[in-house]
mmCIF file of C-alpha atoms in Angstrom:
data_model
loop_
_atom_site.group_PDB
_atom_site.id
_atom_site.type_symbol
_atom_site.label_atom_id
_atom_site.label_comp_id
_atom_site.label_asym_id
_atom_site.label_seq_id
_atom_site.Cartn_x
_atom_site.Cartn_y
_atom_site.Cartn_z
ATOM 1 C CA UNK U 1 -6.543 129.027 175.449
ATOM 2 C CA UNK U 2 -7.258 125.604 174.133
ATOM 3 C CA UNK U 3 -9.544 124.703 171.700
ATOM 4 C CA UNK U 4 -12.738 122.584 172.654
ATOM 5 C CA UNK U 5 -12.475 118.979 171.359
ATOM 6 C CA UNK U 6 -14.713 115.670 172.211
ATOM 7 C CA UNK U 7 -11.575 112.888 171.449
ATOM 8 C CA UNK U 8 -12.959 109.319 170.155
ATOM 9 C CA UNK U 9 -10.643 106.199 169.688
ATOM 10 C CA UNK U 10 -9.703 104.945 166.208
ATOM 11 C CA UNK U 11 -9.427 101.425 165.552
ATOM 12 C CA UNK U 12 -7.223 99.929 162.853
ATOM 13 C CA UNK U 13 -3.535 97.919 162.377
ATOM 14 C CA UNK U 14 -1.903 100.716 164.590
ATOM 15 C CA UNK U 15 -1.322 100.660 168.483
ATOM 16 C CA UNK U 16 -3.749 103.229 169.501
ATOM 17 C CA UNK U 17 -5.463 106.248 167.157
ATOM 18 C CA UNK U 18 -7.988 108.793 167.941
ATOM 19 C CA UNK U 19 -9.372 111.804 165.886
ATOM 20 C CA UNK U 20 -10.076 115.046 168.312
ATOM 21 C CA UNK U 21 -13.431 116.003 167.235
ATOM 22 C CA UNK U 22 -15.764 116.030 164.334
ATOM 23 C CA UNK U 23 -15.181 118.360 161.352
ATOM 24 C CA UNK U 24 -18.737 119.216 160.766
ATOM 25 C CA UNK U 25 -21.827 119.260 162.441
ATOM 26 C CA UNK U 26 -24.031 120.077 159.707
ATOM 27 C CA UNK U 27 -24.015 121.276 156.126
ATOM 28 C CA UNK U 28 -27.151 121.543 153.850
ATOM 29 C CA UNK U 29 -26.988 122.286 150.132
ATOM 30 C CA UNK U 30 -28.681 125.716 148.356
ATOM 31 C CA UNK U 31 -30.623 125.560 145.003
ATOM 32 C CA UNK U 32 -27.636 128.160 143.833
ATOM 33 C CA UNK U 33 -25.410 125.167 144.751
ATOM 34 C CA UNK U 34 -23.996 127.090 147.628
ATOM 35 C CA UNK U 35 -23.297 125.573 151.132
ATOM 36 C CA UNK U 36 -24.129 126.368 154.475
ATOM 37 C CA UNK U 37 -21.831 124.262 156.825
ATOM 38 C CA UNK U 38 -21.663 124.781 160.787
ATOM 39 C CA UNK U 39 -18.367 122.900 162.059
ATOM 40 C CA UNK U 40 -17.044 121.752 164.931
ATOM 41 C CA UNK U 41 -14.529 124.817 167.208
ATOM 42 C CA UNK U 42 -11.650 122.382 165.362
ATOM 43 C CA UNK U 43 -12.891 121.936 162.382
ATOM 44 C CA UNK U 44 -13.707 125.979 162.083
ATOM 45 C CA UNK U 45 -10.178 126.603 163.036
ATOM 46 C CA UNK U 46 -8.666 123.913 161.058
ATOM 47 C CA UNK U 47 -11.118 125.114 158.076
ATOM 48 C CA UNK U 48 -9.514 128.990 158.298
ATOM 49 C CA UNK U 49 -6.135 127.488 158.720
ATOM 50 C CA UNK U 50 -6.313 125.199 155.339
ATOM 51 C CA UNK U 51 -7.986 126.729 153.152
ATOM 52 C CA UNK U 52 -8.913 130.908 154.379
ATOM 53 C CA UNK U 53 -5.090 131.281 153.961
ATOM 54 C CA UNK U 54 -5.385 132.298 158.352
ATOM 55 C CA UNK U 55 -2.358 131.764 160.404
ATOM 56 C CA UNK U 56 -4.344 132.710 163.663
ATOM 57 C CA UNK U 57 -5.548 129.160 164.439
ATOM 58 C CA UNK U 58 -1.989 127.319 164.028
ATOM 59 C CA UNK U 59 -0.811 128.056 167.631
ATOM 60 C CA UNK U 60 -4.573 127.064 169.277
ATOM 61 C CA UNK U 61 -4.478 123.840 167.337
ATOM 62 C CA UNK U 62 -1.124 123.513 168.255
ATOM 63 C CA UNK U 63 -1.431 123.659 171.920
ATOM 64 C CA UNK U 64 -4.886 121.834 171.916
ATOM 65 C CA UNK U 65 -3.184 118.853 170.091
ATOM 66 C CA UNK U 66 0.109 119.340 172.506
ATOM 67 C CA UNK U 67 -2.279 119.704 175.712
ATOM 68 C CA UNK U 68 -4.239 116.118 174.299
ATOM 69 C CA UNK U 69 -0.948 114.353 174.340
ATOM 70 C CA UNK U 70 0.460 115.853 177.240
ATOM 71 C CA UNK U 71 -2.803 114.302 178.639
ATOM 72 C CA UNK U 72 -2.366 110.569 177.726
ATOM 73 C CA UNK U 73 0.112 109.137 179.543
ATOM 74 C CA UNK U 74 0.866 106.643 177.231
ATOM 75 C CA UNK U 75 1.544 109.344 174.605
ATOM 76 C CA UNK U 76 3.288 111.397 175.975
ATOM 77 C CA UNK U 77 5.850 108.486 177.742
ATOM 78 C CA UNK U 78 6.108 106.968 174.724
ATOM 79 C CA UNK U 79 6.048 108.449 171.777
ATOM 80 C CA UNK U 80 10.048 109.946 170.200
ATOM 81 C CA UNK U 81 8.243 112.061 167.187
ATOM 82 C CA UNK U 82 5.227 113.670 165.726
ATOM 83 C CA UNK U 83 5.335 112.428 162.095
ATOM 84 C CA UNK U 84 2.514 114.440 159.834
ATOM 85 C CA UNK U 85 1.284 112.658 157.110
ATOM 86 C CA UNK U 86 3.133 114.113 153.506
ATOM 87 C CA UNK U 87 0.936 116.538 151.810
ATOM 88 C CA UNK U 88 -1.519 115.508 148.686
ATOM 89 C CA UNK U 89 -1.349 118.742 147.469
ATOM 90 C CA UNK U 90 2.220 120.056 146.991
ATOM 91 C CA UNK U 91 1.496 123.114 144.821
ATOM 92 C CA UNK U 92 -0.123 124.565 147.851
ATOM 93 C CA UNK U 93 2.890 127.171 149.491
ATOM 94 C CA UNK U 94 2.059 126.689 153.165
ATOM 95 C CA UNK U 95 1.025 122.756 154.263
ATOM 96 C CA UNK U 96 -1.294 123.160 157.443
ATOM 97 C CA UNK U 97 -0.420 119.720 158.621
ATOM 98 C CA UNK U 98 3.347 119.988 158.335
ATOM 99 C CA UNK U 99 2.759 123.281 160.217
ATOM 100 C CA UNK U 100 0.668 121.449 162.993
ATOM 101 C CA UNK U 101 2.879 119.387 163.600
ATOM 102 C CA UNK U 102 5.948 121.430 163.646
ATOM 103 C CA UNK U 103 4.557 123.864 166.250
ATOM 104 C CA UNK U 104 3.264 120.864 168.421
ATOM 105 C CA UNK U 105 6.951 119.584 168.377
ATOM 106 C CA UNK U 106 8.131 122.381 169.975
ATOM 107 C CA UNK U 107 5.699 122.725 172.552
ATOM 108 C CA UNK U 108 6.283 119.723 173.635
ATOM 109 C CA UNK U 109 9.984 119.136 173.014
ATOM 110 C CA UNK U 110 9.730 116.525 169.941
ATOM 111 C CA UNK U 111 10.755 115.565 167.090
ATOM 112 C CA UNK U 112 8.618 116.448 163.943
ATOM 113 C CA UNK U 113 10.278 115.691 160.831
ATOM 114 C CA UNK U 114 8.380 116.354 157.464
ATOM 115 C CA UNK U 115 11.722 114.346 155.973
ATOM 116 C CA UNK U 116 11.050 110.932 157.262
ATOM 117 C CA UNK U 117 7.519 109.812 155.862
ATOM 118 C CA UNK U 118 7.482 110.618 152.043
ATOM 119 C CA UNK U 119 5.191 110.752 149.475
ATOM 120 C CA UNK U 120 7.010 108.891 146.424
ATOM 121 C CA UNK U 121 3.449 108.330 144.176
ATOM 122 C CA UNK U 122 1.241 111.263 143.004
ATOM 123 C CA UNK U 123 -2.680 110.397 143.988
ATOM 124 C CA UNK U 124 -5.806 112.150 143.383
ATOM 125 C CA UNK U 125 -7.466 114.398 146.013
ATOM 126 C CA UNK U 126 -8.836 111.532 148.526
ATOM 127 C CA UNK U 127 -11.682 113.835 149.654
ATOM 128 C CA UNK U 128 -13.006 113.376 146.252
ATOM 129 C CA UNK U 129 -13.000 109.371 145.904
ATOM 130 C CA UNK U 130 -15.843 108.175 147.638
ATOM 131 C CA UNK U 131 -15.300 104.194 147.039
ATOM 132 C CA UNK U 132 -12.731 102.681 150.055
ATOM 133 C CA UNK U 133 -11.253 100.083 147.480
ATOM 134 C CA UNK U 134 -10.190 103.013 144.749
ATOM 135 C CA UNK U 135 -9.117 105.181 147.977
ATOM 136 C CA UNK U 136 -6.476 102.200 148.967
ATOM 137 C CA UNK U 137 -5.620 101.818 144.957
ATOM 138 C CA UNK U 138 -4.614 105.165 145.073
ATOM 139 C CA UNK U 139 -2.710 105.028 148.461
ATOM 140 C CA UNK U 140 -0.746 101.409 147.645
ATOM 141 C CA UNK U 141 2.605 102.161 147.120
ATOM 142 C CA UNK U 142 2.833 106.172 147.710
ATOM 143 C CA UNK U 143 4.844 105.949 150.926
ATOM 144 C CA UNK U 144 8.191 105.231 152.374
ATOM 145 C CA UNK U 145 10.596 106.194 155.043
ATOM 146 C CA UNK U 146 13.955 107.813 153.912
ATOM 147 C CA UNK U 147 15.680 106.245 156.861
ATOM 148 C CA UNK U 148 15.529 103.831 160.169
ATOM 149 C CA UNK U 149 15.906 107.305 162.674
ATOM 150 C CA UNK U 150 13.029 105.623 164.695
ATOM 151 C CA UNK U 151 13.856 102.229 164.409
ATOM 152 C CA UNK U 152 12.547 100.249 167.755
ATOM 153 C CA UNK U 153 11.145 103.297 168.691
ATOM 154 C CA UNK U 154 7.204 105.053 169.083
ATOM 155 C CA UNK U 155 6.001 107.738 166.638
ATOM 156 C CA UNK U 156 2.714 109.782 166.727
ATOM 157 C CA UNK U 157 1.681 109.679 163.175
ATOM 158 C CA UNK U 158 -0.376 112.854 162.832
ATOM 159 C CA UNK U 159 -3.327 113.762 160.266
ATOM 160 C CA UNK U 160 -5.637 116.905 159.686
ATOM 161 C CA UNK U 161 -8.636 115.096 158.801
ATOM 162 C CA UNK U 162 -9.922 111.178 159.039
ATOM 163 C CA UNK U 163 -12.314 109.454 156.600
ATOM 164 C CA UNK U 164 -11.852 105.860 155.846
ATOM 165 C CA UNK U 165 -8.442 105.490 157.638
ATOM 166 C CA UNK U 166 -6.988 104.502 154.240
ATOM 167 C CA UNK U 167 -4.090 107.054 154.533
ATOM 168 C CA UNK U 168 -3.219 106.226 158.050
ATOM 169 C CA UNK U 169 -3.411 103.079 157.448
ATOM 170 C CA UNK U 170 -1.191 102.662 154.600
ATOM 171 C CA UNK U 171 1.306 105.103 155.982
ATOM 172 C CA UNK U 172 1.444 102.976 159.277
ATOM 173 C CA UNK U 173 1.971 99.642 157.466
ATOM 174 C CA UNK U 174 4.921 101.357 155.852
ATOM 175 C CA UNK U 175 6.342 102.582 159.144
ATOM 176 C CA UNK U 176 6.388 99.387 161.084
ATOM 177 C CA UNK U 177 7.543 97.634 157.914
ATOM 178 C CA UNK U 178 10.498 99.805 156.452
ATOM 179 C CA UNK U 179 10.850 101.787 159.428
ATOM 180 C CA UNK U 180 11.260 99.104 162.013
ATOM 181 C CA UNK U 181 9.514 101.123 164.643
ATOM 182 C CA UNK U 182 8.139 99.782 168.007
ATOM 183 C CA UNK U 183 4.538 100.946 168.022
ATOM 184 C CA UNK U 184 2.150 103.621 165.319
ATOM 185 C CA UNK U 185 0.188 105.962 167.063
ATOM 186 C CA UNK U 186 -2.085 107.871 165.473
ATOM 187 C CA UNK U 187 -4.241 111.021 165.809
ATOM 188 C CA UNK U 188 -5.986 112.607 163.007
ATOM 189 C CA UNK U 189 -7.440 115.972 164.282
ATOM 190 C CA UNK U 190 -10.996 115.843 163.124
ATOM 191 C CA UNK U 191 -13.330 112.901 161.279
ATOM 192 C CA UNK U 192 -15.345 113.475 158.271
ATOM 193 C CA UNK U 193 -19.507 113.138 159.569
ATOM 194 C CA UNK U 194 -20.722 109.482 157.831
ATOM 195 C CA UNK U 195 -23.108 110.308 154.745
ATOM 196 C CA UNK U 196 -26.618 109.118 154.817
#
C-alpha cells in the first residue's frame, strides 16, 4: 500500500521538480523545551526511517515515490537514473536517502548510483542555517560527478527533504555542467512548512 502524498511543482534552474508532500503540519514548542509535532503520512514515515533507526517505512516510501514516477509520463519516459543527493552526515551507518533511492531503482528497473554525484566539501548541517546566502556559501563547490555515465541523457535527482532549494540547486548546476546531461529532474520527498 502506498503512502498518501499531495505532490506540488518546484520551480528553479532544473527541467521540472516537485516535493511529494509537506513534512509537517504543525509543531508547537513546551515550556520544558519539548516538541509536539504532527507530520504529514510522509513525513511520519520518512521521520521513523531517518532518525527512529525503523526500516519498516523504506519499502512504502519506496513504492509511493516509484508509483509517483510511474505516474508522470514524462518521468518515467525520460528519465535513465535516480541520483540521491550525497549524504551531509556521513558518520551516520545507514543513509535513508541513498536507501530510497536504491529500492525505488529496483522497482522500477533504474539506475541509482550513490557513486556518480559526490560530496567533495564538508558543510554544516543545512537544517540548522537559516540565512539562504550562508546556505549557498556552504553548498558552492561541494559537488561533482565522478564521470560522464549520463552524458546527453535525463536523471531524477532525488532528495529527502526541500527547504530553500539550495542543495538541489547546486547539485543540478553541477550535473548539467560537468555531467553533460540532457535535462535535471528533481523530486525532493517532503518540503519544510515556511516559518512565520
Amino acid at each position: 500500500m502506498n503512502i498518501s502524498i499531495k505532490p506540488n511543482r518546484l520551480g528553479g534552474i532544473w527541467h521540472l521538480g516537485w516535493t511529494l508532500d509537506r513534512h509537517t503540519i504543525s509543531s508547537r514548542r513546551h515550556d520544558n523545551g519539548t516538541f509536539t509535532t504532527k507530520r504529514t503520512e510522509l513525513g511520519e514515515a520518512l521521520y521513523r526511517l531517518k532518525y527512529c533507526g525503523d526500516r519498516k517505512p523504506l519499502l512504502p516510501i519506496a513504492r509511493t515515490v516509484a508509483a509517483f514516477i510511474r505516474d508522470d509520463v514524462e518521468l518515467s519516459d525520460q528519465i535513465s537514473a535516480i541520483v540521491p543527493i550525497p549524504p551531509s552526515d556521513t558518520s551516520r551507518r545507514f543513509q535513508p536517502v541513498l536507501a530510497i533511492a536504491n529500492e525505488t531503482g529496483k522497482i522500477l528497473g533504474l539506475d541509482s548510483p550513490s557513486d556518480y554525484l559526490v560530496k567533495v566539501k564538508k558543510t554544516s548541517p543545512l537544517k540548522d542555517i537559516e540565512d539562504r546566502h550562508s546556505r549557498s556559501t556552504q553548498l558552492a563547490g561541494a559537488f561533482t560527478v565522478r564521470d560522464l555515465r549520463f552524458e546527453g541523457r535525463c536523471i531524477l535527482l532525488l532528495d529527502d527533504l526541500y527547504r530553500s532549494g539550495e542543495t538541489l540547486a547546486w547539485a543540478t548546476k553541477v550535473i548539467l555542467a560537468k555531467g553533460r546531461v540532457s535535462r535535471v529532474f528533481v523530486l525532493a520527498l517532503t518540503k519544510t512548512r515556511i516559518k512565520r
